[in-house]
Amino acid sequence: MNKIRLSKSSISKKEQFAVSEVLAKEYLGMGEVTHEFEIAIANYLEINDNQVATVNTGTSALHIALSAIGIQPGDEVLVPSLTYVASFQAISALGAIPIACEILPNTLFLDSIDVRSKITSKSKAIMPVHYASSCKGIEDIYTIATEFNLRVIEDAAQAFGSIHEGKKIGSFGDIICFSFDGIKNITCGEGGAVISSDLSVIEKIKDARLLGVIKDTEKRYLGQRSWDFDVEEQGFRYHLSNINAAIGKVQLSRINEFRSKRQQIAKKYVTKFSSLEGIDVLDFSFSEIMPHIFVVKSLHRNELREYLLEKNIEVGIHYKPNHKLTKYQDNIELPVTDSIYEQILTLPCHYDLTDEEQDYIIESIRDFYE
């Protein structure tokens, strides 16, 4: 068996043609295609297109969203420790302090009880992370946010295409940040988006992503530039190019096939592991979420990981908790997070994974335990 990849993008000739069209027009930066992609996202989510602002990465989405709500040095943002470091870096980049919180053991979602216990006068926002594409339990976070007058920045980097309680992720909530990097549910190569019904936030982001140049977005959509302009706020070079947006538009048109295949893979894992002692799956509805990653828990994680790698099966660990990283080390105790970290293993889950490859993965895990 050739090496089975943990994750990968699926690029067709349609994406290649879309990029070639942008190249032929020789307007490569942010422009008309970027705007078309934003409209397509809004149509998919069934929201107004003025609620969408695309950016160049998912990390930029988090950073610029935090900036747009006025997060300042010394402010505190509550966030699960078990997340990719991008969540923490987006907070600390503004001089704010990420407050590492516990997770729930069956979903690995932010523990609302721990969040409540860590709120102080410096708390300004909560950043729940849609771990493995699920936000099961997010209602509890919004209840706390309302009680303490905190903003909610949803790190939904993994969750584009997922549904919660019958509603598409991004169609509800305060501020939602997506990632469209090379291996996400849909890709732009690199890209991200911020979604919000708070139009003041979106307007700030649309200026801020173009170095704070006021109303430059409207010019760029028309393939023009602002020459006599003003800047009032700190800005960033975070805009999404026509090239990346062209890839994203085609990927979005394929989302139903992507979603169906990822759900099929996840459901097959769940079925095959249900009777296997030693492997636990997370408590998700794979008829609703579009799984970016498929994570299992095993008390023999390290041995299983080495065994699968020897079998030419690429696996991952999502993620090393941030409170264990040098920059964010603190004398805090997160026993659930620490315990879960020693157990989690990510199995291959992507559109191009074949039935034969998945069967090989499942049989290899069965062989390990038997």
PDB file of N, CA and C in Angstrom, residues 162-227:
ATOM      1  N   SER A 162     -20.621  22.752   7.890  1.00  0.00           N
ATOM      2  CA  SER A 162     -21.277  22.014   8.968  1.00  0.00           C
ATOM      3  C   SER A 162     -22.602  22.668   9.354  1.00  0.00           C
ATOM      4  N   ILE A 163     -23.465  21.861   9.975  1.00  0.00           N
ATOM      5  CA  ILE A 163     -24.778  22.308  10.418  1.00  0.00           C
ATOM      6  C   ILE A 163     -24.897  22.075  11.924  1.00  0.00           C
ATOM      7  N   HIS A 164     -25.509  23.022  12.618  1.00  0.00           N
ATOM      8  CA  HIS A 164     -25.764  22.873  14.049  1.00  0.00           C
ATOM      9  C   HIS A 164     -27.223  23.218  14.323  1.00  0.00           C
ATOM     10  N   GLU A 165     -27.935  22.256  14.895  1.00  0.00           N
ATOM     11  CA  GLU A 165     -29.355  22.446  15.222  1.00  0.00           C
ATOM     12  C   GLU A 165     -30.133  22.938  13.998  1.00  0.00           C
ATOM     13  N   GLY A 166     -29.830  22.363  12.851  1.00  0.00           N
ATOM     14  CA  GLY A 166     -30.566  22.678  11.630  1.00  0.00           C
ATOM     15  C   GLY A 166     -30.128  23.938  10.915  1.00  0.00           C
ATOM     16  N   LYS A 167     -29.115  24.638  11.449  1.00  0.00           N
ATOM     17  CA  LYS A 167     -28.649  25.884  10.836  1.00  0.00           C
ATOM     18  C   LYS A 167     -27.187  25.765  10.432  1.00  0.00           C
ATOM     19  N   LYS A 168     -26.843  26.334   9.281  1.00  0.00           N
ATOM     20  CA  LYS A 168     -25.471  26.289   8.804  1.00  0.00           C
ATOM     21  C   LYS A 168     -24.562  27.127   9.691  1.00  0.00           C
ATOM     22  N   ILE A 169     -23.408  26.572  10.052  1.00  0.00           N
ATOM     23  CA  ILE A 169     -22.418  27.345  10.810  1.00  0.00           C
ATOM     24  C   ILE A 169     -22.053  28.579   9.991  1.00  0.00           C
ATOM     25  N   GLY A 170     -22.138  29.742  10.614  1.00  0.00           N
ATOM     26  CA  GLY A 170     -21.889  30.998   9.920  1.00  0.00           C
ATOM     27  C   GLY A 170     -23.163  31.777   9.657  1.00  0.00           C
ATOM     28  N   SER A 171     -24.307  31.088   9.724  1.00  0.00           N
ATOM     29  CA  SER A 171     -25.585  31.763   9.465  1.00  0.00           C
ATOM     30  C   SER A 171     -26.189  32.344  10.744  1.00  0.00           C
ATOM     31  N   PHE A 172     -25.560  32.084  11.877  1.00  0.00           N
ATOM     32  CA  PHE A 172     -26.048  32.588  13.168  1.00  0.00           C
ATOM     33  C   PHE A 172     -24.840  32.851  14.056  1.00  0.00           C
ATOM     34  N   GLY A 173     -25.063  33.585  15.133  1.00  0.00           N
ATOM     35  CA  GLY A 173     -23.966  33.847  16.071  1.00  0.00           C
ATOM     36  C   GLY A 173     -23.467  35.278  15.977  1.00  0.00           C
ATOM     37  N   ASP A 174     -22.446  35.593  16.765  1.00  0.00           N
ATOM     38  CA  ASP A 174     -21.896  36.947  16.848  1.00  0.00           C
ATOM     39  C   ASP A 174     -20.907  37.189  15.711  1.00  0.00           C
ATOM     40  N   ILE A 175     -19.707  36.609  15.833  1.00  0.00           N
ATOM     41  CA  ILE A 175     -18.680  36.741  14.786  1.00  0.00           C
ATOM     42  C   ILE A 175     -18.096  35.353  14.530  1.00  0.00           C
ATOM     43  N   ILE A 176     -18.091  34.931  13.273  1.00  0.00           N
ATOM     44  CA  ILE A 176     -17.641  33.588  12.920  1.00  0.00           C
ATOM     45  C   ILE A 176     -16.471  33.699  11.957  1.00  0.00           C
ATOM     46  N   CYS A 177     -15.394  32.978  12.255  1.00  0.00           N
ATOM     47  CA  CYS A 177     -14.186  33.029  11.428  1.00  0.00           C
ATOM     48  C   CYS A 177     -13.913  31.661  10.798  1.00  0.00           C
ATOM     49  N   PHE A 178     -13.775  31.663   9.467  1.00  0.00           N
ATOM     50  CA  PHE A 178     -13.494  30.442   8.722  1.00  0.00           C
ATOM     51  C   PHE A 178     -12.077  30.463   8.162  1.00  0.00           C
ATOM     52  N   SER A 179     -11.570  29.265   7.888  1.00  0.00           N
ATOM     53  CA  SER A 179     -10.296  29.106   7.185  1.00  0.00           C
ATOM     54  C   SER A 179     -10.539  28.350   5.887  1.00  0.00           C
ATOM     55  N   PHE A 180      -9.858  28.785   4.840  1.00  0.00           N
ATOM     56  CA  PHE A 180      -9.903  28.088   3.552  1.00  0.00           C
ATOM     57  C   PHE A 180      -8.484  27.721   3.113  1.00  0.00           C
ATOM     58  N   ASP A 181      -7.681  27.216   4.044  1.00  0.00           N
ATOM     59  CA  ASP A 181      -6.309  26.859   3.676  1.00  0.00           C
ATOM     60  C   ASP A 181      -6.304  25.561   2.863  1.00  0.00           C
ATOM     61  N   GLY A 182      -5.123  25.085   2.546  1.00  0.00           N
ATOM     62  CA  GLY A 182      -4.985  24.009   1.575  1.00  0.00           C
ATOM     63  C   GLY A 182      -5.687  22.714   1.902  1.00  0.00           C
ATOM     64  N   ILE A 183      -5.969  22.442   3.175  1.00  0.00           N
ATOM     65  CA  ILE A 183      -6.554  21.150   3.534  1.00  0.00           C
ATOM     66  C   ILE A 183      -7.911  21.269   4.224  1.00  0.00           C
ATOM     67  N   LYS A 184      -8.477  22.471   4.246  1.00  0.00           N
ATOM     68  CA  LYS A 184      -9.777  22.636   4.904  1.00  0.00           C
ATOM     69  C   LYS A 184     -10.909  22.072   4.041  1.00  0.00           C
ATOM     70  N   ASN A 185     -12.139  22.170   4.561  1.00  0.00           N
ATOM     71  CA  ASN A 185     -13.293  21.573   3.884  1.00  0.00           C
ATOM     72  C   ASN A 185     -13.475  22.103   2.477  1.00  0.00           C
ATOM     73  N   ILE A 186     -13.253  23.401   2.280  1.00  0.00           N
ATOM     74  CA  ILE A 186     -13.018  23.944   0.944  1.00  0.00           C
ATOM     75  C   ILE A 186     -11.753  24.784   1.042  1.00  0.00           C
ATOM     76  N   THR A 187     -11.037  24.912  -0.055  1.00  0.00           N
ATOM     77  CA  THR A 187      -9.773  25.643  -0.009  1.00  0.00           C
ATOM     78  C   THR A 187      -9.737  26.772  -1.027  1.00  0.00           C
ATOM     79  N   CYS A 188      -8.975  27.793  -0.691  1.00  0.00           N
ATOM     80  CA  CYS A 188      -8.613  28.852  -1.638  1.00  0.00           C
ATOM     81  C   CYS A 188      -7.112  28.762  -1.950  1.00  0.00           C
ATOM     82  N   GLY A 189      -6.465  27.693  -1.488  1.00  0.00           N
ATOM     83  CA  GLY A 189      -5.011  27.645  -1.444  1.00  0.00           C
ATOM     84  C   GLY A 189      -4.593  28.213  -0.098  1.00  0.00           C
ATOM     85  N   GLU A 190      -4.867  29.478   0.092  1.00  0.00           N
ATOM     86  CA  GLU A 190      -4.837  30.160   1.386  1.00  0.00           C
ATOM     87  C   GLU A 190      -5.999  31.133   1.399  1.00  0.00           C
ATOM     88  N   GLY A 191      -6.687  31.219   2.513  1.00  0.00           N
ATOM     89  CA  GLY A 191      -7.795  32.158   2.587  1.00  0.00           C
ATOM     90  C   GLY A 191      -8.576  32.006   3.871  1.00  0.00           C
ATOM     91  N   GLY A 192      -9.448  32.944   4.112  1.00  0.00           N
ATOM     92  CA  GLY A 192     -10.309  32.903   5.282  1.00  0.00           C
ATOM     93  C   GLY A 192     -11.455  33.877   5.102  1.00  0.00           C
ATOM     94  N   ALA A 193     -12.365  33.888   6.062  1.00  0.00           N
ATOM     95  CA  ALA A 193     -13.499  34.812   6.006  1.00  0.00           C
ATOM     96  C   ALA A 193     -14.004  35.107   7.398  1.00  0.00           C
ATOM     97  N   VAL A 194     -14.531  36.310   7.557  1.00  0.00           N
ATOM     98  CA  VAL A 194     -15.217  36.705   8.789  1.00  0.00           C
ATOM     99  C   VAL A 194     -16.676  36.953   8.433  1.00  0.00           C
ATOM    100  N   ILE A 195     -17.570  36.374   9.233  1.00  0.00           N
ATOM    101  CA  ILE A 195     -19.002  36.521   9.022  1.00  0.00           C
ATOM    102  C   ILE A 195     -19.604  37.152  10.270  1.00  0.00           C
ATOM    103  N   SER A 196     -20.467  38.154  10.072  1.00  0.00           N
ATOM    104  CA  SER A 196     -21.148  38.747  11.228  1.00  0.00           C
ATOM    105  C   SER A 196     -22.363  39.535  10.772  1.00  0.00           C
ATOM    106  N   SER A 197     -23.410  39.482  11.589  1.00  0.00           N
ATOM    107  CA  SER A 197     -24.578  40.334  11.338  1.00  0.00           C
ATOM    108  C   SER A 197     -24.359  41.732  11.915  1.00  0.00           C
ATOM    109  N   ASP A 198     -23.256  41.897  12.667  1.00  0.00           N
ATOM    110  CA  ASP A 198     -22.865  43.223  13.162  1.00  0.00           C
ATOM    111  C   ASP A 198     -22.118  43.914  12.024  1.00  0.00           C
ATOM    112  N   LEU A 199     -22.838  44.699  11.263  1.00  0.00           N
ATOM    113  CA  LEU A 199     -22.258  45.286  10.049  1.00  0.00           C
ATOM    114  C   LEU A 199     -21.149  46.287  10.349  1.00  0.00           C
ATOM    115  N   SER A 200     -21.144  46.851  11.544  1.00  0.00           N
ATOM    116  CA  SER A 200     -20.055  47.772  11.902  1.00  0.00           C
ATOM    117  C   SER A 200     -18.733  47.016  11.979  1.00  0.00           C
ATOM    118  N   VAL A 201     -18.782  45.779  12.444  1.00  0.00           N
ATOM    119  CA  VAL A 201     -17.579  44.950  12.503  1.00  0.00           C
ATOM    120  C   VAL A 201     -17.092  44.625  11.096  1.00  0.00           C
ATOM    121  N   ILE A 202     -18.008  44.226  10.207  1.00  0.00           N
ATOM    122  CA  ILE A 202     -17.623  43.875   8.846  1.00  0.00           C
ATOM    123  C   ILE A 202     -17.057  45.085   8.103  1.00  0.00           C
ATOM    124  N   GLU A 203     -17.669  46.253   8.294  1.00  0.00           N
ATOM    125  CA  GLU A 203     -17.168  47.462   7.626  1.00  0.00           C
ATOM    126  C   GLU A 203     -15.757  47.801   8.110  1.00  0.00           C
ATOM    127  N   LYS A 204     -15.521  47.643   9.406  1.00  0.00           N
ATOM    128  CA  LYS A 204     -14.170  47.900   9.929  1.00  0.00           C
ATOM    129  C   LYS A 204     -13.171  46.934   9.313  1.00  0.00           C
ATOM    130  N   ILE A 205     -13.572  45.663   9.184  1.00  0.00           N
ATOM    131  CA  ILE A 205     -12.679  44.646   8.627  1.00  0.00           C
ATOM    132  C   ILE A 205     -12.389  44.928   7.161  1.00  0.00           C
ATOM    133  N   LYS A 206     -13.394  45.377   6.417  1.00  0.00           N
ATOM    134  CA  LYS A 206     -13.195  45.638   4.991  1.00  0.00           C
ATOM    135  C   LYS A 206     -12.191  46.762   4.761  1.00  0.00           C
ATOM    136  N   ASP A 207     -12.150  47.744   5.642  1.00  0.00           N
ATOM    137  CA  ASP A 207     -11.113  48.774   5.560  1.00  0.00           C
ATOM    138  C   ASP A 207      -9.781  48.245   6.096  1.00  0.00           C
ATOM    139  N   ALA A 208      -9.838  47.573   7.245  1.00  0.00           N
ATOM    140  CA  ALA A 208      -8.608  47.138   7.920  1.00  0.00           C
ATOM    141  C   ALA A 208      -7.810  46.139   7.087  1.00  0.00           C
ATOM    142  N   ARG A 209      -8.488  45.292   6.297  1.00  0.00           N
ATOM    143  CA  ARG A 209      -7.762  44.286   5.505  1.00  0.00           C
ATOM    144  C   ARG A 209      -6.960  44.916   4.371  1.00  0.00           C
ATOM    145  N   LEU A 210      -7.262  46.179   4.056  1.00  0.00           N
ATOM    146  CA  LEU A 210      -6.536  46.922   3.015  1.00  0.00           C
ATOM    147  C   LEU A 210      -5.762  48.067   3.652  1.00  0.00           C
ATOM    148  N   LEU A 211      -5.028  47.731   4.714  1.00  0.00           N
ATOM    149  CA  LEU A 211      -4.154  48.673   5.417  1.00  0.00           C
ATOM    150  C   LEU A 211      -4.893  49.881   5.973  1.00  0.00           C
ATOM    151  N   GLY A 212      -6.195  49.700   6.227  1.00  0.00           N
ATOM    152  CA  GLY A 212      -6.973  50.768   6.836  1.00  0.00           C
ATOM    153  C   GLY A 212      -7.417  51.849   5.872  1.00  0.00           C
ATOM    154  N   VAL A 213      -7.175  51.667   4.580  1.00  0.00           N
ATOM    155  CA  VAL A 213      -7.585  52.679   3.599  1.00  0.00           C
ATOM    156  C   VAL A 213      -9.111  52.704   3.512  1.00  0.00           C
ATOM    157  N   ILE A 214      -9.700  53.836   3.855  1.00  0.00           N
ATOM    158  CA  ILE A 214     -11.152  53.945   3.963  1.00  0.00           C
ATOM    159  C   ILE A 214     -11.817  53.741   2.605  1.00  0.00           C
ATOM    160  N   LYS A 215     -12.793  52.827   2.571  1.00  0.00           N
ATOM    161  CA  LYS A 215     -13.617  52.550   1.389  1.00  0.00           C
ATOM    162  C   LYS A 215     -12.815  52.041   0.189  1.00  0.00           C
ATOM    163  N   ASP A 216     -11.608  51.525   0.426  1.00  0.00           N
ATOM    164  CA  ASP A 216     -10.820  51.005  -0.693  1.00  0.00           C
ATOM    165  C   ASP A 216     -11.427  49.721  -1.257  1.00  0.00           C
ATOM    166  N   THR A 217     -12.180  49.006  -0.410  1.00  0.00           N
ATOM    167  CA  THR A 217     -12.806  47.760  -0.861  1.00  0.00           C
ATOM    168  C   THR A 217     -13.659  47.973  -2.108  1.00  0.00           C
ATOM    169  N   GLU A 218     -14.500  49.034  -2.092  1.00  0.00           N
ATOM    170  CA  GLU A 218     -15.369  49.287  -3.236  1.00  0.00           C
ATOM    171  C   GLU A 218     -14.570  49.515  -4.511  1.00  0.00           C
ATOM    172  N   LYS A 219     -13.450  50.218  -4.400  1.00  0.00           N
ATOM    173  CA  LYS A 219     -12.582  50.457  -5.566  1.00  0.00           C
ATOM    174  C   LYS A 219     -12.003  49.139  -6.074  1.00  0.00           C
ATOM    175  N   ARG A 220     -11.510  48.309  -5.159  1.00  0.00           N
ATOM    176  CA  ARG A 220     -10.875  47.043  -5.558  1.00  0.00           C
ATOM    177  C   ARG A 220     -11.862  46.122  -6.274  1.00  0.00           C
ATOM    178  N   TYR A 221     -13.119  46.105  -5.794  1.00  0.00           N
ATOM    179  CA  TYR A 221     -14.128  45.273  -6.445  1.00  0.00           C
ATOM    180  C   TYR A 221     -14.280  45.646  -7.919  1.00  0.00           C
ATOM    181  N   LEU A 222     -14.008  46.910  -8.243  1.00  0.00           N
ATOM    182  CA  LEU A 222     -14.142  47.406  -9.617  1.00  0.00           C
ATOM    183  C   LEU A 222     -12.828  47.357 -10.382  1.00  0.00           C
ATOM    184  N   GLY A 223     -11.798  46.766  -9.745  1.00  0.00           N
ATOM    185  CA  GLY A 223     -10.501  46.693 -10.408  1.00  0.00           C
ATOM    186  C   GLY A 223      -9.759  48.014 -10.403  1.00  0.00           C
ATOM    187  N   GLN A 224     -10.071  48.882  -9.416  1.00  0.00           N
ATOM    188  CA  GLN A 224      -9.456  50.200  -9.335  1.00  0.00           C
ATOM    189  C   GLN A 224      -8.675  50.329  -8.034  1.00  0.00           C
ATOM    190  N   ARG A 225      -8.000  51.465  -7.884  1.00  0.00           N
ATOM    191  CA  ARG A 225      -7.245  51.764  -6.671  1.00  0.00           C
ATOM    192  C   ARG A 225      -7.646  53.125  -6.132  1.00  0.00           C
ATOM    193  N   SER A 226      -7.472  53.318  -4.836  1.00  0.00           N
ATOM    194  CA  SER A 226      -7.700  54.623  -4.215  1.00  0.00           C
ATOM    195  C   SER A 226      -6.377  55.387  -4.200  1.00  0.00           C
ATOM    196  N   TRP A 227      -6.395  56.589  -4.780  1.00  0.00           N
ATOM    197  CA  TRP A 227      -5.166  57.393  -4.809  1.00  0.00           C
ATOM    198  C   TRP A 227      -5.225  58.563  -3.830  1.00  0.00           C
TER     199      TRP A 227
END
